[in-house]
XYZ file of C-alpha atoms in Angstrom:
373
model
C 23.252 -6.035 -11.002
C 22.284 -3.329 -13.579
C 24.553 -4.790 -16.240
C 23.452 -8.381 -15.647
C 21.934 -9.828 -18.885
C 20.004 -12.503 -17.026
C 19.058 -11.099 -13.605
C 16.699 -13.999 -12.711
C 19.253 -16.780 -12.926
C 20.012 -18.570 -9.557
C 23.446 -17.237 -9.135
C 22.263 -13.601 -9.741
C 19.428 -14.020 -7.272
C 21.825 -15.411 -4.649
C 24.303 -12.564 -5.258
C 21.512 -9.947 -4.848
C 20.281 -11.712 -1.709
C 23.724 -11.750 -0.129
C 24.284 -8.016 -0.915
C 20.875 -6.996 0.428
C 21.445 -8.959 3.651
C 24.812 -7.342 4.014
C 23.465 -3.802 3.536
C 20.491 -4.569 5.829
C 22.847 -5.839 8.670
C 25.037 -2.787 8.146
C 22.128 -0.455 8.338
C 20.842 -2.113 11.484
C 24.232 -1.804 13.077
C 24.315 1.850 12.102
C 20.975 2.369 13.635
C 22.105 0.944 16.925
C 25.246 3.076 16.889
C 23.137 6.174 16.119
C 20.794 5.493 18.940
C 23.644 5.029 21.354
C 24.978 8.483 20.205
C 21.544 9.932 20.520
C 21.619 9.531 24.266
C 24.770 11.585 24.422
C 23.203 14.188 22.047
C 20.128 14.449 24.344
C 22.391 15.308 27.283
C 24.150 17.929 25.185
C 21.002 19.631 23.866
C 18.735 18.992 26.910
C 16.341 16.327 28.102
C 13.900 17.103 25.195
C 16.049 17.721 22.150
C 15.228 20.669 19.953
C 15.665 19.110 16.525
C 15.752 22.582 14.929
C 19.125 23.030 16.597
C 20.460 19.502 15.632
C 23.274 19.077 13.151
C 22.365 18.422 9.505
C 22.380 14.917 8.096
C 24.915 14.298 5.369
C 22.020 12.718 3.403
C 20.180 15.949 2.897
C 20.618 19.421 4.094
C 16.928 19.625 5.273
C 17.221 16.503 7.459
C 18.404 16.599 11.083
C 20.915 13.937 11.978
C 19.006 12.307 14.882
C 16.182 11.385 12.422
C 18.402 9.207 10.253
C 17.695 6.093 12.411
C 14.035 6.564 12.038
C 14.200 6.547 8.243
C 16.602 3.683 8.262
C 14.238 1.572 10.385
C 11.308 2.365 8.035
C 13.362 1.241 5.092
C 14.401 -1.973 6.915
C 10.735 -2.605 7.586
C 10.052 -2.298 3.853
C 13.033 -4.647 3.115
C 11.680 -7.248 5.486
C 8.351 -6.888 3.633
C 9.168 -7.121 -0.092
C 12.534 -9.038 -0.013
C 12.377 -11.488 2.861
C 8.561 -11.855 3.210
C 9.008 -11.706 6.982
C 5.891 -9.831 8.186
C 6.817 -10.368 11.863
C 10.190 -8.628 11.545
C 8.657 -5.949 9.346
C 6.249 -5.086 12.206
C 9.083 -5.198 14.727
C 11.166 -2.732 12.603
C 8.077 -0.558 12.001
C 7.284 -0.393 15.691
C 10.938 0.415 16.482
C 10.821 3.175 14.015
C 7.633 4.540 15.625
C 9.064 4.429 19.221
C 12.352 6.107 18.049
C 10.250 8.789 16.240
C 8.278 9.443 19.389
C 11.363 9.647 21.476
C 12.441 12.468 19.123
C 8.995 14.018 19.531
C 8.266 13.773 15.775
C 4.583 13.272 16.704
C 4.536 16.775 18.097
C 6.860 18.360 15.589
C 6.768 22.119 15.526
C 4.546 23.729 12.840
C 7.068 26.547 12.529
C 9.119 27.378 9.498
C 12.465 25.912 10.488
C 14.586 24.371 7.797
C 13.706 20.848 9.253
C 10.003 21.239 9.691
C 9.006 19.669 6.444
C 11.348 16.725 6.865
C 10.076 16.002 10.404
C 6.448 15.947 9.137
C 7.320 13.684 6.338
C 9.336 11.339 8.515
C 6.571 11.058 11.012
C 3.827 10.212 8.586
C 5.978 7.915 6.579
C 6.622 5.851 9.754
C 2.942 5.917 10.497
C 2.186 4.589 6.967
C 4.502 1.739 7.503
C 3.133 0.975 10.946
C -0.393 0.808 9.526
C 0.744 -1.390 6.650
C 2.275 -3.889 9.066
C -0.951 -3.882 11.090
C -3.086 -4.558 7.898
C -0.813 -7.478 7.073
C -1.004 -9.018 10.505
C -4.686 -8.094 11.092
C -3.731 -6.547 14.477
C -4.229 -2.976 15.757
C -1.349 -0.495 15.562
C 0.369 0.500 18.807
C -0.757 4.067 18.207
C -3.548 5.279 15.929
C -3.615 8.311 13.681
C -6.433 9.874 15.769
C -4.418 9.583 19.021
C -4.588 13.070 20.832
C -0.870 13.051 21.335
C -0.196 13.427 17.599
C -0.125 16.985 16.646
C 2.168 16.922 13.646
C 0.630 18.281 10.558
C 0.491 16.439 7.340
C 3.209 17.157 4.765
C 2.373 19.585 2.030
C 3.010 19.451 -1.749
C 3.324 23.002 -2.802
C 0.368 24.065 -0.721
C -1.694 20.965 -1.361
C -2.489 18.754 1.682
C -5.074 16.418 0.160
C -3.004 13.234 -0.533
C -1.851 12.422 3.004
C -5.194 12.679 4.857
C -6.840 10.557 2.128
C -4.145 7.884 2.453
C -4.492 7.817 6.182
C -8.296 7.431 5.901
C -7.854 4.624 3.412
C -5.567 2.701 5.801
C -7.952 3.414 8.677
C -10.772 1.776 6.738
C -8.534 -1.255 6.115
C -7.632 -1.488 9.853
C -11.323 -1.224 10.815
C -12.184 -4.158 8.525
C -9.395 -6.185 10.202
C -11.028 -5.435 13.621
C -14.419 -6.763 12.438
C -12.669 -9.800 10.974
C -11.119 -10.546 14.469
C -14.478 -10.307 16.087
C -15.946 -12.694 13.517
C -13.237 -15.159 14.258
C -13.649 -14.988 18.003
C -17.483 -14.712 18.517
C -20.379 -16.498 17.097
C -22.630 -14.671 14.678
C -25.623 -15.222 16.923
C -24.123 -13.401 19.872
C -22.821 -10.593 17.855
C -25.416 -10.156 15.115
C -26.685 -6.666 16.082
C -23.411 -5.142 16.959
C -21.624 -6.597 13.842
C -24.377 -5.269 11.668
C -23.933 -1.848 13.095
C -20.154 -1.970 12.713
C -20.411 -3.171 9.159
C -22.908 -0.397 8.320
C -20.600 2.155 9.822
C -17.578 0.805 7.914
C -19.538 0.670 4.660
C -20.523 4.301 5.118
C -16.973 5.340 5.934
C -15.596 3.442 2.951
C -18.100 5.095 0.655
C -17.168 8.575 1.969
C -13.451 7.921 1.470
C -14.032 6.520 -1.995
C -16.000 9.569 -2.946
C -13.246 11.795 -1.644
C -10.698 9.892 -3.601
C -12.725 10.178 -6.821
C -13.018 14.011 -6.445
C -9.372 14.510 -5.475
C -7.884 17.536 -6.934
C -4.382 18.852 -6.420
C -1.812 21.103 -8.167
C -1.300 19.459 -11.631
C 0.670 21.978 -13.621
C 4.026 21.012 -12.254
C 6.332 18.027 -12.559
C 9.207 16.366 -10.748
C 9.473 14.340 -7.664
C 6.873 16.373 -5.586
C 4.276 15.996 -8.346
C 4.914 12.265 -8.615
C 4.697 11.896 -4.853
C 1.362 13.633 -4.597
C -0.137 11.593 -7.451
C 1.288 8.382 -6.188
C -0.193 8.987 -2.745
C -3.589 9.525 -4.256
C -3.207 6.386 -6.360
C -2.219 4.400 -3.312
C -5.244 5.712 -1.451
C -7.616 4.571 -4.227
C -5.871 1.167 -4.356
C -6.353 0.662 -0.669
C -9.989 1.705 -0.548
C -11.000 -0.233 -3.661
C -9.173 -3.460 -2.798
C -11.637 -6.343 -2.591
C -10.789 -9.459 -0.548
C -13.311 -12.270 -0.947
C -14.272 -13.840 2.367
C -14.130 -17.628 2.868
C -16.385 -17.299 5.821
C -20.007 -18.252 4.909
C -21.258 -16.797 8.212
C -20.892 -13.312 6.740
C -23.837 -13.989 4.437
C -26.081 -13.947 7.520
C -25.180 -10.359 8.340
C -27.020 -8.037 5.981
C -27.362 -4.281 5.423
C -31.057 -4.479 4.422
C -31.852 -1.366 6.454
C -30.157 0.706 3.697
C -31.084 -1.510 0.869
C -27.408 -2.644 0.477
C -26.469 -6.120 -0.497
C -25.174 -8.257 2.430
C -22.248 -9.158 0.192
C -20.667 -5.876 1.154
C -19.239 -7.618 4.134
C -17.263 -10.009 2.028
C -14.278 -7.608 2.021
C -13.845 -7.609 5.720
C -11.638 -10.725 6.078
C -7.883 -10.354 5.136
C -6.600 -12.684 2.531
C -4.759 -15.645 3.933
C -2.398 -16.004 1.026
C -0.313 -14.572 -0.270
C 0.443 -12.285 2.720
C 3.893 -11.201 1.508
C 2.896 -9.098 -1.512
C 2.956 -5.297 -1.338
C -0.551 -3.924 -1.739
C 0.303 -2.013 -4.965
C 1.613 -5.229 -6.498
C -1.595 -6.959 -5.397
C -3.535 -4.317 -7.353
C -1.369 -4.991 -10.327
C -2.104 -8.701 -10.145
C -5.839 -8.034 -9.743
C -5.755 -5.842 -12.800
C -3.773 -8.456 -14.772
C -6.241 -11.239 -14.019
C -9.215 -9.030 -14.637
C -7.976 -8.079 -18.036
C -7.041 -11.680 -18.902
C -10.591 -12.852 -18.112
C -11.989 -9.918 -20.103
C -9.768 -10.894 -23.012
C -11.067 -14.500 -22.820
C -14.621 -13.297 -22.826
C -14.096 -10.999 -25.862
C -12.380 -13.773 -27.771
C -15.244 -16.225 -27.152
C -17.735 -13.638 -28.299
C -15.705 -13.014 -31.495
C -15.445 -16.803 -32.225
C -19.208 -17.369 -31.629
C -20.091 -14.476 -33.902
C -22.332 -12.894 -31.220
C -20.695 -9.610 -30.224
C -23.695 -8.055 -28.484
C -22.340 -9.119 -25.052
C -19.160 -6.973 -25.740
C -20.881 -3.867 -27.070
C -20.450 -2.076 -23.748
C -16.688 -2.319 -24.202
C -16.735 -0.835 -27.671
C -16.890 2.822 -28.683
C -20.135 3.422 -30.616
C -20.313 -0.053 -32.145
C -22.374 -0.828 -35.230
C -23.049 -4.069 -37.006
C -20.806 -2.919 -39.926
C -17.766 -2.180 -37.639
C -18.145 -4.365 -34.601
C -15.792 -7.055 -35.743
C -12.969 -4.598 -36.439
C -13.707 -2.798 -33.132
C -13.510 -6.115 -31.333
C -10.233 -7.118 -32.916
C -8.768 -3.716 -32.042
C -10.017 -4.211 -28.444
C -8.377 -7.597 -28.297
C -5.059 -6.085 -29.434
C -5.350 -3.315 -26.736
C -6.075 -5.953 -24.002
C -3.083 -7.937 -25.043
C -0.941 -4.882 -24.862
C -2.268 -4.098 -21.355
C -1.410 -7.596 -20.290
C 2.097 -7.269 -21.589
C 2.646 -3.992 -19.841
C 1.374 -5.309 -16.526
C 3.473 -8.411 -16.917
C 6.563 -6.274 -17.548
C 5.825 -4.315 -14.366
C 5.571 -7.444 -12.219
C 8.642 -8.864 -13.887
C 10.602 -5.814 -12.907
C 9.327 -6.113 -9.307
C 10.547 -9.664 -9.137
C 13.955 -8.349 -8.137
C 12.354 -8.636 -4.706
C 12.157 -12.294 -3.805
C 8.793 -11.788 -2.190
C 7.410 -11.141 -5.625
C 9.261 -13.827 -7.658
C 6.564 -16.459 -7.310
C 3.896 -14.027 -8.390
C 5.951 -12.938 -11.425
C 6.338 -16.582 -12.521
C 2.649 -17.180 -12.245
C 1.863 -14.056 -14.248
C 4.308 -15.238 -16.958
C 2.585 -18.613 -17.125
C -0.797 -16.952 -17.338
C 0.355 -14.554 -20.020
C 1.688 -17.397 -22.189
C -1.520 -19.393 -21.802
C -3.679 -16.353 -22.627
C -1.884 -14.768 -25.504
C -0.268 -17.804 -27.208
């Protein structure tokens, strides 16, 4: 609870868990009730309901009432992901949200200027994001892909800027493609698939480079603030996190499949197999963990250089170093790295309210103590 002085003690964790389960069960019951009512509403409006004529949701004046179950199922999928670490249920909830959204024709939402048009676009693409995330976690294809010809709903806009959503969708698509190649590697021998796998890896590599370049040159409206501004910037950050995520491969067979035709290292393929553990972490928390451990290793390297008296190996980290100032610059760098570790640790510690992140938070705290003390 917000006023709890020690939110990580066992009784507080159990209390939050019981409340979250109660709310989740209540939400699921509400979804079932709404879906039953939806059948009656369809008969009232016509076989294909015109959502522009549907009553408003009490949640928001710009949201039609029949879309409430879609949003609830998407939230329940996220709950199963970050709180219960139940990926199977997350996928089930996400797919139920998708089928419900398609029953409401959100995938063909009107591009007109009705009061609901923006909410319909956002609801559809939010569901697609959750569906793709569940597919990434299970290394299985989504039940519908973003390039399906049945999908005609435009991406949401942020004050005239459409860039974040297409970029995020492409990043998830790259991740899904890598999962597909991983499945082929698990099923087939490298000898029988050598040529085709090399072509697929090359195509994936090219696609990832294109998306990464697009993310690096992303530009959007920056002279405004508020929820919309935060949303557009967060979507861009999530896209970069997805496209730059590296997952080392435990499969030595990948080293036999190179990209020599373009002069690329065959190690490019190492990112194609999804990590086996931990599977329950949200991808943004994974990026925070990767950043934490990278900085901790960098801190150890700089400290060793300072103790040895040879700072030349750290010059690339310093701003215009000279023999007269390199010690002071290095000490200042160490202080900045320690502050970064403390900030990342605080972020993970705050996320530990979700039980799926509790173990990671404890590991980070142990590493922080060993690194800084």
